Amino acid sequence: MTLMRKAAGKIVYGTGQLLSFIFDLFIGIAEITVGLVIGIARGFAALIGMGGCLILFLLFSPFGLMILFNPITLLVILFFIIFPILGQKFISFLKYWRYIITEYLYDLGSYLMDGKGQHKSFSEYGHKYQKMEEERIRQEREKRQEQQQKEWEERFRQWQRYQRQGNGQYWQGQGSYTGQQTYANPITEFKQKYTKSCDMLGLPYDTDKYQVKLAYRKKAKEYHPDINKSSDATSRFQQINDAYEFLSDENIERYKSIGS
């Protein structure tokens, strides 16, 4: 019985390794395909941007409109818009099931072979994966906040150094070449971004970190693409996340120290 159990455990464990390889193969193909489609779409967008008025003129000419409203052209445009969105969701779906199935088989195989470990249900692995994803997203957000904070600190540091050196008055935009490096005053841009972020989350400008967290949870739940099926849910959800990342404790204190 023990030998049969160990043999069954090896088969189960080996099946998990095989499925892991198959899942990784499909995930790799999907990621390459989605990345290629996104790259082509960005290339076309850049080409149109470089063409400027000439491209717009050609597109809205009789011949351009005939091509633009051709069913095949519309299908191609829809493909480049919809495919990346569905592709990313499909990749997330594959990663989710790869983790649940392979971890389930690994643990079951180990349990059959040596009697160690704990055999869990599929739902438990699903909850564990969701927690792991939440932790990964939290860590990525903290890294972005830290990087953003460093960038703002550097901009304010450069502006203060520039003012101390007496290299001129307030400057913003391209300006004329003077042979000296100049810096834009970051205060105006910072205030605009701060007020826009507060407005996005429905917060007063004298908010605090607790209000920010509560407002973010409410808005994120309202506009999460898995719950909200409106056409602008994804973009609104991204804007809500961007606003939450910007409204760090440091930026709230910086806004209060600058003054309204």
Coordinates of C-alpha atoms in Angstrom, one line a residue:
M1 CA 0.0 0.0 0.0
T2 CA 2.8 2.4 0.9
L3 CA 4.6 1.7 -2.4
M4 CA 1.4 2.2 -4.4
R5 CA 0.8 5.5 -2.5
K6 CA 4.3 6.7 -3.2
A7 CA 4.0 5.8 -6.8
A8 CA 0.7 7.6 -7.0
G9 CA 2.3 10.6 -5.4
K10 CA 5.1 10.7 -7.9
I11 CA 2.5 10.5 -10.8
V12 CA 0.5 13.4 -9.3
Y13 CA 3.6 15.5 -8.7
G14 CA 4.9 14.8 -12.2
T15 CA 1.5 15.7 -13.6
G16 CA 1.8 19.0 -11.8
Q17 CA 5.2 19.7 -13.3
L18 CA 3.9 18.8 -16.8
L19 CA 0.9 21.1 -16.4
S20 CA 3.2 23.9 -15.1
F21 CA 5.3 23.6 -18.3
I22 CA 2.2 23.7 -20.5
F23 CA 0.7 26.7 -18.6
D24 CA 4.1 28.5 -18.8
L25 CA 4.2 27.8 -22.6
F26 CA 0.7 29.2 -23.2
I27 CA 1.4 32.2 -20.9
G28 CA 4.6 33.0 -22.7
I29 CA 3.0 32.8 -26.2
A30 CA 0.1 35.0 -24.9
E31 CA 2.5 37.6 -23.4
I32 CA 4.5 37.8 -26.6
T33 CA 1.4 38.1 -28.8
V34 CA -0.2 40.8 -26.6
G35 CA 3.1 42.7 -26.5
L36 CA 3.5 42.5 -30.2
V37 CA 0.0 43.8 -30.8
I38 CA 0.5 46.7 -28.3
G39 CA 3.8 47.5 -30.0
I40 CA 2.2 47.7 -33.5
A41 CA -0.6 49.8 -32.1
R42 CA 1.8 52.2 -30.5
G43 CA 3.8 52.4 -33.7
F44 CA 0.8 53.4 -35.7
A45 CA -0.1 56.0 -33.1
A46 CA 3.4 57.4 -33.2
L47 CA 3.3 57.5 -37.0
I48 CA 0.0 59.4 -37.0
G49 CA 1.4 61.7 -34.4
M50 CA 4.4 62.5 -36.6
G51 CA 2.2 63.0 -39.6
G52 CA 0.1 65.6 -37.8
C53 CA -2.2 67.6 -39.9
L54 CA -1.2 65.8 -43.1
I55 CA -2.4 62.5 -41.7
L56 CA -5.6 64.0 -40.5
F57 CA -6.2 65.6 -43.9
L58 CA -5.7 62.3 -45.7
L59 CA -7.9 60.5 -43.2
F60 CA -10.8 62.9 -43.6
S61 CA -10.5 63.3 -47.3
P62 CA -13.2 61.4 -49.3
F63 CA -10.7 58.6 -50.1
G64 CA -9.5 58.5 -46.5
L65 CA -13.1 58.3 -45.1
M66 CA -13.9 55.5 -47.5
I67 CA -10.9 53.5 -46.2
L68 CA -11.6 54.5 -42.5
F69 CA -15.2 53.3 -42.6
N70 CA -14.5 50.2 -44.5
P71 CA -15.7 47.2 -42.4
I72 CA -12.3 45.5 -42.6
T73 CA -10.6 48.7 -41.4
L74 CA -13.0 49.0 -38.5
L75 CA -12.5 45.4 -37.5
V76 CA -8.7 46.0 -37.6
I77 CA -9.1 49.1 -35.4
L78 CA -11.4 47.2 -33.0
F79 CA -8.9 44.3 -32.9
F80 CA -6.0 46.6 -31.8
I81 CA -8.2 48.2 -29.2
I82 CA -9.9 45.2 -27.7
F83 CA -7.3 42.4 -28.1
P84 CA -4.7 43.9 -25.6
I85 CA -7.5 44.3 -23.0
L86 CA -8.8 40.8 -23.4
G87 CA -5.3 39.4 -23.8
Q88 CA -4.2 40.8 -20.5
K89 CA -7.3 39.3 -18.8
F90 CA -6.6 36.0 -20.4
I91 CA -3.0 36.0 -19.2
S92 CA -4.2 36.8 -15.6
F93 CA -6.7 33.9 -16.0
L94 CA -4.0 31.5 -17.0
K95 CA -1.7 32.6 -14.2
Y96 CA -4.5 32.2 -11.7
W97 CA -5.3 28.6 -12.7
R98 CA -1.6 27.6 -13.1
Y99 CA -1.0 28.5 -9.5
I100 CA -4.1 26.8 -8.2
I101 CA -3.8 23.5 -10.2
T102 CA 0.0 23.1 -9.9
E103 CA 0.2 24.0 -6.2
Y104 CA -2.7 21.6 -5.5
L105 CA -1.0 18.8 -7.3
Y106 CA 2.4 19.5 -5.8
D107 CA 1.0 19.4 -2.3
L108 CA -1.1 16.3 -2.9
G109 CA 1.8 14.5 -4.5
S110 CA 4.2 15.4 -1.6
Y111 CA 1.5 14.3 0.9
L112 CA 1.1 11.0 -0.9
M113 CA 4.8 10.4 -1.1
D114 CA 6.0 11.3 2.4
G115 CA 2.9 12.0 4.3
K116 CA 4.1 15.6 5.0
G117 CA 2.4 18.8 4.3
Q118 CA -1.3 19.6 4.2
H119 CA -3.7 18.7 1.5
K120 CA -6.0 21.7 0.9
S121 CA -9.0 22.4 -1.3
F122 CA -9.0 24.3 -4.5
S123 CA -10.8 27.3 -2.9
E124 CA -8.0 27.6 -0.3
Y125 CA -5.4 27.9 -3.1
G126 CA -7.6 30.5 -4.8
H127 CA -7.7 32.6 -1.6
K128 CA -4.0 32.3 -1.2
Y129 CA -3.3 33.4 -4.7
Q130 CA -5.6 36.4 -4.3
K131 CA -3.7 37.4 -1.2
M132 CA -0.4 37.0 -3.0
E133 CA -1.6 39.2 -5.8
E134 CA -2.9 41.8 -3.4
E135 CA 0.5 41.8 -1.7
R136 CA 2.3 42.1 -5.0
I137 CA 0.1 45.0 -6.1
R138 CA 0.7 46.7 -2.7
Q139 CA 4.5 46.3 -3.0
E140 CA 4.5 47.6 -6.6
R141 CA 2.4 50.6 -5.6
E142 CA 4.8 51.4 -2.7
K143 CA 7.7 51.3 -5.1
R144 CA 6.0 53.7 -7.5
Q145 CA 5.1 56.0 -4.7
E146 CA 8.7 55.9 -3.5
Q147 CA 10.1 56.6 -7.0
Q148 CA 7.5 59.4 -7.5
Q149 CA 8.4 60.9 -4.1
K150 CA 12.1 60.9 -5.0
E151 CA 11.4 62.6 -8.3
W152 CA 9.4 65.4 -6.7
E153 CA 12.0 65.9 -4.0
E154 CA 14.7 66.2 -6.7
R155 CA 12.7 68.7 -8.6
F156 CA 12.1 70.9 -5.6
R157 CA 15.8 70.5 -4.6
Q158 CA 16.9 71.6 -8.1
W159 CA 14.5 74.6 -8.0
Q160 CA 15.8 75.7 -4.6
R161 CA 19.4 75.4 -5.7
Y162 CA 18.6 77.4 -8.8
Q163 CA 17.0 80.2 -6.9
R164 CA 19.9 80.3 -4.4
Q165 CA 22.4 80.7 -7.2
G166 CA 20.4 83.7 -8.5
N167 CA 20.2 82.5 -12.0
G168 CA 17.0 84.3 -12.9
Q169 CA 13.4 84.8 -12.1
Y170 CA 10.5 82.3 -12.4
W171 CA 10.9 80.2 -15.6
Q172 CA 8.6 77.7 -17.2
G173 CA 8.5 76.2 -20.7
Q174 CA 11.2 76.1 -23.3
G175 CA 12.3 79.7 -23.2
S176 CA 15.4 81.0 -25.1
Y177 CA 18.8 79.5 -24.8
T178 CA 21.0 81.5 -22.4
G179 CA 23.9 79.1 -22.0
Q180 CA 22.8 78.2 -18.5
Q181 CA 20.7 75.3 -17.3
T182 CA 17.3 76.5 -16.0
Y183 CA 14.6 74.8 -14.0
A184 CA 10.8 75.2 -14.0
N185 CA 9.1 76.0 -10.8
P186 CA 7.5 72.8 -9.7
I187 CA 5.0 74.3 -7.2
T188 CA 2.3 75.1 -9.8
E189 CA 2.4 71.7 -11.4
F190 CA 2.5 70.0 -7.9
K191 CA -0.6 71.9 -6.8
Q192 CA -2.5 71.1 -9.9
K193 CA -1.7 67.4 -9.6
Y194 CA -2.6 67.4 -5.9
T195 CA -6.0 69.1 -6.4
K196 CA -6.8 66.9 -9.4
S197 CA -6.0 63.8 -7.3
C198 CA -8.2 65.0 -4.5
D199 CA -11.0 65.8 -6.9
M200 CA -10.7 62.3 -8.4
L201 CA -11.2 60.7 -5.0
G202 CA -13.8 63.3 -3.9
L203 CA -11.6 64.6 -1.1
P204 CA -11.1 68.0 0.5
Y205 CA -7.7 69.6 -0.1
D206 CA -6.9 69.5 3.6
T207 CA -7.4 65.7 3.7
D208 CA -5.3 63.2 5.7
K209 CA -4.1 59.7 5.0
Y210 CA -7.1 58.0 6.7
Q211 CA -9.6 59.9 4.5
V212 CA -7.5 59.0 1.4
K213 CA -7.5 55.3 2.2
L214 CA -11.3 55.3 2.8
A215 CA -12.1 57.3 -0.4
Y216 CA -9.8 55.1 -2.4
R217 CA -11.4 51.8 -1.3
K218 CA -14.8 53.2 -2.1
K219 CA -13.9 54.5 -5.5
A220 CA -11.8 51.5 -6.4
K221 CA -14.6 49.2 -5.6
E222 CA -17.1 51.3 -7.6
Y223 CA -15.0 51.5 -10.7
H224 CA -13.2 48.1 -10.6
P225 CA -13.5 46.7 -14.2
D226 CA -14.7 43.3 -12.8
I227 CA -17.7 45.0 -11.2
N228 CA -18.3 48.2 -13.2
K229 CA -19.1 47.3 -16.9
S230 CA -19.2 50.9 -18.2
S231 CA -17.0 51.7 -21.1
D232 CA -14.8 54.1 -19.1
A233 CA -14.4 51.9 -16.0
T234 CA -10.9 50.8 -16.8
S235 CA -9.6 54.3 -17.5
R236 CA -11.3 55.7 -14.4
F237 CA -10.0 52.8 -12.3
Q238 CA -6.4 53.7 -13.5
Q239 CA -6.9 57.4 -12.7
I240 CA -8.2 56.5 -9.2
N241 CA -5.1 54.4 -8.6
D242 CA -2.8 57.2 -9.9
A243 CA -4.5 59.7 -7.6
Y244 CA -4.1 57.3 -4.6
E245 CA -0.4 56.8 -5.4
F246 CA 0.2 60.5 -5.6
L247 CA -1.6 61.4 -2.3
S248 CA 1.1 59.9 -0.1
D249 CA 1.7 61.2 3.4
E250 CA 4.7 63.1 2.2
N251 CA 2.8 64.9 -0.6
I252 CA -0.1 65.8 1.7
E253 CA 2.4 67.4 4.1
R254 CA 4.2 69.1 1.2
Y255 CA 0.9 70.6 -0.1
K256 CA 0.1 71.9 3.4
S257 CA 3.6 73.4 3.9
I258 CA 3.4 75.1 0.5
G259 CA 0.0 76.6 1.2
S260 CA -3.1 77.0 -1.0

